[in-house]
Short mmCIF file of C-alpha atoms in Angstrom, two decimals:
data_model
loop_
_atom_site.label_atom_id
_atom_site.label_comp_id
_atom_site.label_asym_id
_atom_site.label_seq_id
_atom_site.Cartn_x
_atom_site.Cartn_y
_atom_site.Cartn_z
CA MET Y 24 -10.56 -0.95 -19.09
CA LYS Y 25 -10.54 -2.19 -22.62
CA PHE Y 26 -8.23 -1.13 -25.51
CA SER Y 27 -10.07 -1.93 -28.04
CA ASN Y 28 -14.19 -2.98 -28.23
CA LEU Y 29 -17.43 -3.88 -30.11
CA ILE Y 30 -19.41 -1.23 -29.61
CA TRP Y 31 -22.28 -1.12 -27.98
CA ALA Y 32 -25.51 1.32 -28.05
CA ALA Y 33 -25.82 3.66 -24.36
CA SER Y 34 -29.00 2.43 -24.72
CA THR Y 35 -27.43 -1.50 -24.09
CA VAL Y 36 -26.43 -0.13 -20.72
CA CYS Y 37 -24.78 -1.98 -23.63
CA LEU Y 38 12.66 -8.23 -0.97
CA VAL Y 39 11.46 -9.43 2.80
CA ARG Y 40 8.09 -11.04 3.48
CA ALA Y 41 6.57 -9.05 6.43
CA LEU Y 42 4.34 -10.34 7.39
CA PRO Y 43 2.17 -7.63 9.95
CA LYS Y 44 -0.40 -8.56 13.21
CA PRO Y 45 -3.69 -9.78 12.09
CA ASN Y 46 -6.24 -7.67 11.86
CA THR Y 47 -10.14 -6.34 11.42
CA ILE Y 48 -12.12 -3.98 8.81
CA GLU Y 49 -13.15 -1.42 9.22
CA LYS Y 50 -16.69 0.25 7.85
CA ARG Y 51 -18.10 3.29 7.86
CA SER Y 52 -21.79 4.22 6.89
CA SER Y 53 -20.26 4.11 2.80
CA GLY Y 54 -20.43 0.59 3.21
CA PHE Y 55 -17.01 -0.47 1.54
CA TYR Y 56 -14.48 -2.58 2.69
CA TRP Y 57 -12.04 -1.76 -0.01
CA LEU Y 58 -11.25 1.50 -2.03
CA GLY Y 59 -8.51 2.94 -4.26
CA CYS Y 60 -7.23 2.50 -7.52
CA SER Y 61 -5.53 1.01 -10.36
CA GLN Y 62 -1.32 1.09 -9.79
CA SER Y 63 -0.51 0.98 -12.98
CA GLY Y 64 2.68 0.82 -15.37
CA ALA Y 65 4.21 -3.09 -15.26
CA GLU Y 66 2.27 -3.88 -17.72
CA TRP Y 67 3.20 -1.87 -19.82
CA ALA Y 68 4.30 -2.52 -23.82
CA SER Y 69 2.77 -5.37 -23.59
CA ASN Y 70 4.37 -6.62 -27.25
CA THR Y 71 7.29 -5.31 -26.02
CA ILE Y 72 9.22 -8.23 -23.84
CA PRO Y 73 10.79 -9.19 -21.22
CA GLY Y 74 11.22 -4.88 -22.21
CA THR Y 75 13.17 -2.62 -21.06
CA LEU Y 76 12.47 -1.64 -16.99
CA GLY Y 77 12.18 2.49 -16.48
CA SER Y 78 11.78 2.96 -20.12
CA ASP Y 79 9.15 0.22 -21.51
CA TYR Y 80 7.70 -0.82 -17.84
CA PHE Y 81 7.26 0.97 -15.22
CA TRP Y 82 6.85 0.02 -11.54
CA PRO Y 83 4.79 1.95 -9.40
CA ASN Y 84 6.39 5.18 -7.07
CA THR Y 85 5.70 4.02 -3.42
CA SER Y 86 5.85 7.28 -1.68
CA ALA Y 87 2.82 8.31 -3.88
CA ILE Y 88 0.93 5.37 -2.64
CA GLN Y 89 1.90 6.89 0.62
CA VAL Y 90 0.32 9.90 0.24
CA LEU Y 91 -3.33 7.96 -1.42
CA LYS Y 92 -3.11 5.82 1.62
CA ASP Y 93 -2.86 8.57 3.72
CA GLY Y 94 -5.59 10.26 2.09
CA GLY Y 95 -7.55 7.14 3.06
CA ALA Y 96 -6.91 4.64 -0.32
CA ASN Y 97 -6.95 0.29 1.23
CA ILE Y 98 -6.22 -1.15 -2.03
CA PHE Y 99 -4.05 -1.42 -4.63
CA ARG Y 100 -4.85 -3.07 -7.67
CA VAL Y 101 -1.09 -4.05 -9.29
CA PRO Y 102 -0.85 -4.75 -12.35
CA PHE Y 103 1.73 -7.03 -14.24
CA LEU Y 104 2.64 -9.38 -17.44
CA MET Y 105 2.35 -13.21 -16.83
CA GLU Y 106 4.89 -13.22 -19.92
CA ARG Y 107 7.14 -10.45 -17.91
CA LEU Y 108 6.68 -12.80 -15.07
CA MET Y 109 7.81 -16.25 -16.32
CA PRO Y 110 9.23 -16.02 -20.02
CA ALA Y 111 10.36 -18.91 -21.04
CA SER Y 112 6.01 -20.67 -20.18
CA MET Y 113 3.33 -20.70 -17.78
CA THR Y 114 4.83 -23.91 -15.85
CA GLY Y 115 8.82 -22.51 -16.26
CA LYS Y 116 11.41 -21.11 -14.59
CA VAL Y 117 9.85 -17.15 -12.31
CA ASP Y 118 12.19 -13.85 -13.78
CA TYR Y 119 13.43 -13.74 -10.00
CA ALA Y 120 14.50 -10.51 -11.18
CA TYR Y 121 10.40 -9.14 -12.16
CA MET Y 122 9.01 -11.62 -9.03
CA ASN Y 123 10.88 -8.75 -6.08
CA ALA Y 124 9.78 -6.13 -7.99
CA LEU Y 125 6.19 -6.59 -7.44
CA ARG Y 126 7.50 -8.65 -3.82
CA SER Y 127 8.76 -5.29 -3.32
CA THR Y 128 5.15 -3.09 -3.98
CA VAL Y 129 3.23 -5.63 -2.12
CA THR Y 130 5.52 -6.41 1.23
CA PHE Y 131 5.15 -1.85 0.21
CA ILE Y 132 1.23 -1.80 0.67
CA THR Y 133 0.59 -5.03 2.87
CA GLY Y 134 3.65 -4.34 5.30
CA GLN Y 135 4.76 -1.58 5.05
CA LEU Y 136 1.70 0.67 5.38
CA GLY Y 137 -1.18 -1.93 6.09
CA ALA Y 138 -3.50 -1.77 3.26
CA PHE Y 139 -4.40 -4.35 0.56
CA ALA Y 140 -2.17 -5.03 -3.03
CA LEU Y 141 -4.38 -6.64 -5.52
CA ILE Y 142 -2.45 -8.86 -7.95
CA ASP Y 143 -3.02 -8.99 -11.07
CA PRO Y 144 -2.16 -10.68 -14.55
CA HIS Y 145 -2.97 -7.81 -17.00
CA ASN Y 146 -2.95 -10.34 -20.22
CA TYR Y 147 -7.16 -10.69 -20.68
CA GLY Y 148 -6.59 -13.88 -20.66
CA ARG Y 149 -3.64 -14.69 -22.99
CA TYR Y 150 -0.45 -16.02 -22.25
CA GLN Y 151 2.07 -14.28 -25.73
CA GLY Y 152 -0.70 -13.72 -27.26
CA ASN Y 153 -2.66 -16.31 -27.18
CA ILE Y 154 -5.84 -17.28 -25.37
CA ILE Y 155 -4.71 -20.01 -22.96
CA THR Y 156 -6.37 -22.81 -23.46
CA SER Y 157 -4.67 -24.90 -20.61
CA THR Y 158 -6.43 -25.20 -17.19
CA SER Y 159 -3.32 -27.11 -16.14
CA ASP Y 160 -0.83 -24.63 -17.67
CA PHE Y 161 -3.35 -21.52 -15.90
CA GLU Y 162 -3.70 -23.74 -12.25
CA ALA Y 163 0.46 -24.64 -12.69
CA PHE Y 164 0.56 -20.61 -12.77
CA TRP Y 165 -0.91 -19.67 -10.50
CA LYS Y 166 0.45 -22.40 -7.99
CA THR Y 167 3.81 -20.71 -8.86
CA VAL Y 168 2.74 -17.03 -7.95
CA ALA Y 169 0.59 -18.11 -5.41
CA GLY Y 170 3.11 -18.96 -3.41
CA GLU Y 171 5.37 -16.32 -3.50
CA PHE Y 172 2.40 -15.02 -1.65
CA GLN Y 173 0.50 -18.10 0.57
CA LEU Y 174 1.53 -16.01 3.59
CA TYR Y 175 0.92 -12.91 3.09
CA ASP Y 176 -3.39 -12.30 4.66
CA LYS Y 177 -3.27 -8.48 3.26
CA VAL Y 178 -2.80 -10.30 -0.14
CA ILE Y 179 -5.67 -10.57 -3.12
CA PHE Y 180 -5.43 -12.23 -5.71
CA ASP Y 181 -7.43 -11.54 -9.52
CA THR Y 182 -7.16 -14.58 -11.97
CA ASN Y 183 -6.21 -12.26 -14.78
CA ASN Y 184 -7.89 -8.54 -16.44
CA GLU Y 185 -10.61 -8.74 -18.24
CA TYR Y 186 -10.98 -12.33 -20.09
CA HIS Y 187 -12.72 -11.37 -24.33
CA ASP Y 188 -14.18 -12.90 -27.10
CA MET Y 189 -13.27 -15.82 -25.48
CA ASP Y 190 -15.53 -19.79 -24.64
CA GLN Y 191 -17.42 -18.96 -22.03
CA THR Y 192 -16.42 -22.42 -20.54
CA LEU Y 193 -13.72 -21.87 -20.50
CA VAL Y 194 -13.85 -18.48 -19.44
CA PHE Y 195 -15.46 -20.37 -15.90
CA ASN Y 196 -12.36 -23.26 -15.90
CA LEU Y 197 -9.74 -20.91 -15.99
CA ASN Y 198 -10.91 -19.31 -13.59
CA GLN Y 199 -11.69 -22.77 -10.83
CA ALA Y 200 -8.29 -23.34 -12.68
CA ALA Y 201 -7.63 -20.40 -10.53
CA ILE Y 202 -8.80 -20.94 -7.74
CA LYS Y 203 -7.14 -24.31 -7.47
CA GLY Y 204 -3.64 -23.64 -8.08
CA ILE Y 205 -3.96 -20.65 -5.58
CA ARG Y 206 -4.79 -23.29 -3.23
CA SER Y 207 -3.00 -25.85 -3.46
CA ALA Y 208 -0.15 -23.10 -3.42
CA GLY Y 209 -1.04 -22.59 0.43
CA ALA Y 210 -2.85 -19.91 0.13
CA THR Y 211 -5.79 -20.76 1.93
CA THR Y 212 -6.58 -17.53 3.94
CA GLN Y 213 -6.56 -14.71 1.24
CA TYR Y 214 -9.46 -13.64 -0.73
CA ILE Y 215 -9.56 -14.40 -4.81
CA PHE Y 216 -11.26 -11.81 -6.89
CA VAL Y 217 -12.67 -13.63 -10.39
CA GLU Y 218 -13.46 -11.80 -13.91
CA GLY Y 219 -15.35 -12.64 -16.88
CA ASN Y 220 -15.89 -12.68 -20.09
CA ALA Y 221 -16.61 -10.06 -22.30
CA TRP Y 222 -14.11 -8.08 -20.77
CA SER Y 223 -15.77 -7.92 -17.02
CA GLY Y 224 -18.10 -6.17 -18.13
CA ALA Y 225 -21.22 -5.15 -14.82
CA TRP Y 226 -23.22 -3.31 -17.30
CA THR Y 227 -23.62 -7.22 -19.40
CA TRP Y 228 -22.44 -9.54 -15.92
CA ALA Y 229 -26.32 -10.80 -15.88
CA SER Y 230 -26.61 -12.15 -19.60
CA VAL Y 231 -22.30 -12.91 -20.53
CA ASN Y 232 -21.45 -14.49 -17.18
CA ASP Y 233 -23.88 -16.13 -15.05
CA ASN Y 234 -22.14 -19.45 -15.20
CA LEU Y 235 -19.34 -17.99 -13.41
CA LYS Y 236 -21.56 -18.10 -10.06
CA SER Y 237 -20.73 -21.68 -9.86
CA LEU Y 238 -17.22 -21.61 -9.44
CA THR Y 239 -16.76 -23.12 -6.04
CA ASP Y 240 -13.33 -22.14 -3.43
CA PRO Y 241 -12.50 -24.31 -0.42
CA SER Y 242 -11.94 -21.15 1.59
CA ASN Y 243 -15.77 -19.55 0.86
CA LYS Y 244 -13.92 -16.54 0.41
CA ILE Y 245 -14.57 -15.85 -4.59
CA VAL Y 246 -15.26 -12.31 -4.92
CA TYR Y 247 -16.83 -11.47 -8.33
CA GLU Y 248 -14.33 -8.53 -10.47
CA MET Y 249 -16.00 -6.38 -12.69
CA HIS Y 250 -15.64 -2.62 -14.49
CA GLN Y 251 -17.73 -0.33 -15.63
CA TYR Y 252 -16.56 3.02 -17.30
CA LEU Y 253 -18.89 5.55 -18.24
CA ASP Y 254 -18.14 6.90 -21.85
CA SER Y 255 -20.51 5.60 -24.76
CA ASP Y 256 -19.56 2.25 -25.81
CA CYS Y 257 -18.06 1.50 -22.13
CA SER Y 258 -14.95 1.30 -23.16
CA GLY Y 259 -13.13 4.00 -20.45
CA THR Y 260 -11.55 6.14 -24.14
CA SER Y 261 -14.06 9.21 -24.48
CA PRO Y 262 -14.29 12.04 -21.96
CA THR Y 263 -17.45 11.70 -21.87
CA CYS Y 264 -20.16 10.68 -19.81
CA VAL Y 265 -23.56 9.38 -21.53
CA ASN Y 266 -25.31 10.94 -19.14
CA SER Y 267 -25.29 11.75 -15.18
CA THR Y 268 -26.81 8.88 -14.63
CA ILE Y 269 -25.23 6.55 -16.33
CA GLY Y 270 -22.80 5.09 -13.42
CA GLN Y 271 -25.45 3.67 -10.91
CA ASP Y 272 -27.76 3.33 -14.33
CA ARG Y 273 -24.86 0.84 -15.85
CA VAL Y 274 -24.91 -1.26 -12.94
CA GLN Y 275 -28.11 -1.95 -11.91
CA SER Y 276 -28.31 -4.87 -13.29
CA ALA Y 277 -25.14 -6.61 -11.37
CA THR Y 278 -26.26 -5.53 -8.19
CA GLN Y 279 -29.18 -7.59 -8.79
CA TRP Y 280 -27.09 -10.39 -10.47
CA LEU Y 281 -24.48 -10.88 -6.66
CA ARG Y 282 -27.86 -11.04 -4.36
CA SER Y 283 -29.87 -12.81 -6.52
CA ASN Y 284 -26.65 -15.51 -6.37
CA ASN Y 285 -25.47 -14.37 -2.67
CA LYS Y 286 -22.13 -13.92 -3.94
CA LYS Y 287 -20.04 -10.37 -3.09
CA GLY Y 288 -18.09 -8.08 -5.77
CA PHE Y 289 -15.99 -5.37 -6.30
CA ILE Y 290 -15.69 -2.44 -9.63
CA GLY Y 291 -12.12 -3.28 -10.38
CA GLU Y 292 -11.65 -0.72 -13.03
CA PHE Y 293 -14.42 2.47 -12.93
CA ALA Y 294 -13.29 6.61 -14.44
CA GLY Y 295 -15.07 9.56 -15.56
CA GLY Y 296 -13.82 12.21 -17.69
CA VAL Y 297 -12.47 15.61 -16.16
CA ASN Y 298 -15.90 17.66 -16.13
CA SER Y 299 -19.38 18.01 -14.15
CA VAL Y 300 -21.13 15.33 -15.67
CA CYS Y 301 -18.90 12.82 -15.77
CA GLN Y 302 -18.09 13.32 -11.55
CA THR Y 303 -21.86 13.69 -10.82
CA ALA Y 304 -22.20 10.04 -12.83
CA VAL Y 305 -19.21 8.88 -10.37
CA ASP Y 306 -21.02 9.72 -6.92
CA GLY Y 307 -23.77 8.50 -8.11
CA LEU Y 308 -21.99 5.33 -9.07
CA LEU Y 309 -19.71 5.00 -5.18
CA SER Y 310 -23.23 5.70 -4.40
CA HIS Y 311 -25.26 3.83 -5.79
CA LEU Y 312 -22.56 0.72 -4.94
CA SER Y 313 -22.76 2.08 -1.37
CA SER Y 314 -26.31 1.69 -1.22
CA ASN Y 315 -26.13 -1.88 -2.00
CA SER Y 316 -22.80 -2.53 0.11
CA ASP Y 317 -25.02 -5.60 1.51
CA VAL Y 318 -23.48 -6.87 -2.32
CA TRP Y 319 -20.83 -3.84 -3.12
CA LEU Y 320 -17.43 -4.53 -1.16
CA GLY Y 321 -16.32 -1.86 -2.75
CA ALA Y 322 -14.19 -0.57 -6.18
CA THR Y 323 -10.21 -0.02 -6.91
CA TRP Y 324 -10.46 3.52 -9.51
CA TRP Y 325 -8.70 3.47 -12.87
CA ALA Y 326 -5.88 4.88 -12.78
CA ALA Y 327 -1.88 5.43 -10.88
CA GLY Y 328 1.22 5.34 -12.23
CA PRO Y 329 4.26 6.94 -12.59
CA LYS Y 330 3.80 7.69 -15.82
CA TRP Y 331 0.94 8.76 -16.78
CA GLY Y 332 1.11 12.33 -17.96
CA ASN Y 333 -1.56 14.07 -19.04
CA TYR Y 334 -3.85 11.08 -19.42
CA MET Y 335 -6.68 11.74 -18.40
CA PHE Y 336 -7.70 9.30 -16.07
CA SER Y 337 -4.53 9.83 -13.59
CA ILE Y 338 -5.16 9.94 -9.84
CA GLU Y 339 -1.38 10.33 -9.80
CA PRO Y 340 -0.63 12.35 -6.79
CA ALA Y 341 -0.29 15.42 -7.94
CA ASP Y 342 -0.46 16.87 -10.88
CA GLY Y 343 -1.88 13.92 -12.46
CA SER Y 344 -5.03 14.93 -14.86
CA ALA Y 345 -7.95 12.96 -12.24
CA TYR Y 346 -5.82 14.03 -9.57
CA SER Y 347 -7.98 16.98 -7.85
CA TYR Y 348 -10.85 16.90 -9.48
CA TYR Y 349 -12.22 13.53 -8.03
CA PHE Y 350 -10.24 12.54 -4.65
CA PRO Y 351 -12.95 14.42 -2.74
CA ILE Y 352 -15.33 11.94 -4.17
CA LEU Y 353 -13.41 9.49 -2.83
CA GLU Y 354 -12.72 10.42 -0.41
CA LYS Y 355 -16.61 10.60 0.64
CA TYR Y 356 -16.17 6.57 0.69
CA PHE Y 357 -13.23 6.14 1.84
CA VAL Y 358 -12.70 3.40 4.04
CA ASN Y 359 -12.57 5.81 7.83
CA GLY Y 360 -10.60 4.59 10.35
CA GLN Y 361 -12.41 6.38 12.96
CA THR Y 362 -16.03 4.44 13.20
CA THR Y 363 -16.78 1.48 14.98
CA PRO Y 364 -15.37 -1.08 13.53
CA SER Y 365 -18.33 -3.72 12.40
CA THR Y 366 -19.47 -6.91 14.30
CA ILE Y 367 -18.18 -9.54 11.39
CA PRO Y 368 -17.69 -12.89 11.67
CA SER Y 369 -14.24 -13.67 10.61
CA SER Y 370 -13.64 -16.48 8.21
CA SER Y 371 -9.83 -15.11 7.62
CA ILE Y 372 -7.15 -17.18 9.29
CA HIS Y 373 -4.27 -14.62 9.51
CA PRO Y 374 -0.46 -15.87 9.73
CA THR Y 375 1.71 -15.14 13.14
CA GLY Y 376 5.30 -14.61 14.14
CA THR Y 377 8.06 -14.74 11.19
CA THR Y 378 8.25 -17.11 8.40
CA SER Y 379 11.44 -17.55 6.80
CA ILE Y 380 12.61 -15.63 3.41
CA PRO Y 381 13.76 -17.68 0.52
CA SER Y 382 17.23 -16.86 -1.17
CA TYR Y 383 16.75 -15.27 -4.87
CA PRO Y 384 19.47 -14.41 -6.87
CA ALA Y 385 20.75 -10.56 -7.45
CA ASN Y 386 18.51 -7.52 -7.88
CA THR Y 387 16.89 -8.09 -4.69
CA MET Y 388 14.39 -4.33 -4.73
CA PRO Y 389 15.40 -3.88 -0.31
CA VAL Y 390 12.03 -2.82 1.00
CA SER Y 391 11.20 -2.18 4.83
CA SER Y 392 10.35 -4.86 6.81
CA THR Y 393 8.63 -2.44 9.07
CA SER Y 394 5.16 -3.51 9.89
CA ASN Y 395 2.01 -1.32 9.99
CA THR Y 396 -0.33 -1.84 13.27
CA ASN Y 397 -2.34 0.68 14.04
CA HIS Y 398 -4.86 -0.92 11.51
CA GLN Y 399 -8.05 -3.12 12.69
CA TYR Y 400 -8.61 -4.67 9.73
CA HIS Y 401 -12.19 -7.50 9.16
CA MET Y 402 -12.82 -9.51 6.34
CA PRO Y 403 -16.06 -9.85 5.88
CA THR Y 404 -18.17 -13.26 4.94
CA LEU Y 405 -18.75 -14.35 2.06
CA SER Y 406 -22.09 -16.18 2.35
CA THR Y 407 -21.02 -20.59 1.85
CA THR Y 408 -21.38 -22.61 -1.66
CA SER Y 409 -24.64 -24.79 -2.11
CA SER Y 410 -24.01 -28.42 -3.02
CA SER Y 411 -25.72 -27.14 -6.22
CA ALA Y 412 -22.84 -25.34 -6.47
CA GLU Y 413 -20.45 -28.22 -7.18
CA ALA Y 414 -22.56 -29.24 -10.46
CA LYS Y 415 -21.04 -28.67 -13.81
CA PRO Y 416 -22.37 -24.83 -14.65
CA THR Y 417 -24.70 -24.22 -17.18
CA ILE Y 418 -23.61 -21.85 -20.03
CA PRO Y 419 -26.04 -19.38 -21.38
CA ALA Y 420 -26.91 -18.33 -24.34
CA VAL Y 421 -25.19 -15.43 -25.09
CA SER Y 422 -26.51 -13.06 -28.37
CA SER Y 423 -23.70 -12.29 -30.96
CA PRO Y 424 -22.87 -8.56 -30.36
CA PRO Y 425 -22.85 -6.06 -33.59
CA SER Y 426 -20.32 -7.20 -36.19
CA THR Y 427 -19.87 -4.17 -38.14
CA VAL Y 428 -19.13 -1.36 -35.73
CA TYR Y 429 -16.16 -0.83 -33.72
CA ALA Y 430 -13.71 1.57 -32.16
CA THR Y 431 -10.59 1.80 -31.35
CA GLY Y 432 -9.69 1.49 -27.29
CA LYS Y 433 -7.81 0.15 -24.51
CA SER Y 434 -7.35 -3.36 -25.46
CA PRO Y 435 -4.82 -6.32 -26.32
CA ALA Y 436 -4.80 -5.03 -29.83
CA ASN Y 437 -1.67 -3.98 -31.16
CA GLU Y 438 -0.50 -4.93 -27.51
CA TYR Y 439 -0.53 -8.77 -29.10
CA PRO Y 440 1.54 -10.59 -30.98
CA GLY Y 441 -0.65 -11.47 -34.62
CA SER Y 442 -3.45 -8.88 -33.85
CA SER Y 443 -5.73 -7.53 -36.79
CA ARG Y 444 -6.19 -4.44 -34.94
CA THR Y 445 -3.47 -1.04 -35.51
CA THR Y 446 -3.43 2.11 -33.27
CA SER Y 447 -1.95 4.87 -34.90
CA PRO Y 448 -0.90 7.96 -33.04
CA PRO Y 449 -3.73 10.82 -34.92
CA VAL Y 450 -2.31 13.68 -37.11
CA GLU Y 451 0.46 15.60 -35.96
CA THR Y 452 -0.61 19.46 -33.89
CA GLN Y 453 1.99 20.93 -31.48
CA VAL Y 454 4.46 19.83 -29.37
CA ALA Y 455 3.99 17.30 -25.56
CA GLN Y 456 7.15 17.32 -23.32
CA HIS Y 457 8.66 14.12 -21.77
CA TYR Y 458 6.22 12.12 -20.33
CA GLN Y 459 3.66 13.07 -21.89
CA GLN Y 460 0.22 12.17 -23.75
CA CYS Y 461 1.25 12.01 -28.16
CA GLY Y 462 -1.29 9.92 -29.43
CA GLY Y 463 -4.01 7.05 -28.63
CA THR Y 464 -6.89 5.87 -29.74
CA GLY Y 465 -8.87 9.13 -29.85
CA TRP Y 466 -6.46 11.31 -28.79
CA THR Y 467 -6.32 15.08 -30.51
CA GLY Y 468 -3.81 16.93 -28.96
CA PRO Y 469 -0.07 16.92 -29.30
CA THR Y 470 1.42 13.82 -31.20
CA SER Y 471 5.19 14.82 -32.24
CA CYS Y 472 7.76 14.67 -29.24
CA ALA Y 473 10.46 17.87 -28.22
CA SER Y 474 14.02 16.47 -28.68
CA PRO Y 475 14.89 14.61 -28.11
CA CYS Y 476 12.24 12.14 -26.61
CA THR Y 477 9.82 9.91 -29.49
CA CYS Y 478 6.64 9.34 -29.32
CA THR Y 479 6.09 5.90 -28.32
CA LEU Y 480 3.59 2.95 -28.08
CA GLN Y 481 2.64 2.50 -23.94
CA ASN Y 482 -1.32 0.60 -24.37
CA PRO Y 483 -3.73 1.19 -28.04
CA TYR Y 484 -4.34 4.39 -26.50
CA TYR Y 485 -2.04 5.98 -24.67
CA TRP Y 486 1.42 7.05 -26.76
CA GLN Y 487 3.85 8.47 -24.48
CA CYS Y 488 6.95 10.85 -25.08
CA VAL Y 489 9.93 9.22 -23.43
#
């Protein structure tokens, strides 16, 4: 979801290493292999580095994840900040308190619940406010991170959240560098989700990110992660959907791109407002994806997390604004553990037995080492990359979007030093309570907080009383 973007007209379609036993995935009639949600919080307040745990940023609530898993979710996207994990540089030392907290969350998801954890550096192709241009540094960052999770067979690596306004060849090269770093760390069995330029939008993927079809992976486990929102500018900053069919309409071209290029895709972010038009549109989006499950492997809703308050898309159990409205729709498409597993050959090599645990400084968060062995997962086999994919990619000509009309939404604006865009709370109307929303892009509700709370920027689209 972008915090700020150029408006596209709707007509444009605009710890402990708990190692579970080998698993096979059960594919239900919906066709999905994964369906779940993002667990947002650890990436908050990216303009405050390192920030303070418990006030600036938050790790997911494991009891809430448990509820969602019990309801049928089998994948959880875990956003984090590169600057908090490796504060000095992408080639520098790891902040072990932050790493241990990330590991704790991942171990709970994969080891105790038997679900998948999609780890997501939520940085928009930036580090310390600047576009990442050093592919060697980016490769080194990913080699360090993947080395920490090389034996976690249910970890999936998301190269970076929503590259945008970047040279297209650079986006290709960064993704390729991430793949190289991950594999060189010894993480050779896990899937890698690559994201594209222009906020990784599904609606423009075929025209903007066509060159990414030439990415190569020695393990042949690349999945193309796209994002899709249903409001007028595809930004995910409004509860209003264009119409009831906009979900399926906006991913049609991406579906064709995946099939034409023999690739697999995943919708890493999607959501809709709490109203009947959006509800139908979201259902239509998921229906389209499941009907085309030869190319779409699943999706994660944006978002859940412990401190969203009354955020319009929150499905945090049980009082998230969208939880009771949208969870029943998600349930229709969850991977059903009661169905017969499909016989799809697996290219995964799952680690077995135990492994020694690296010794980390104090502040290691205790986690359960119990492995859930009741889930049988059988992973899809991805198509073999042709030899022609080794050639240097051809970069398509991309038309520049309109330069005169802007909307401030979910983007790095105000998140990174030097940003020219600003986001301020709207004019005060009433009083918000602790942890409730008090401002952000398009917000028309209360902007002052009950004492002793203060209205605090979390992202440009979300201010909160803390």
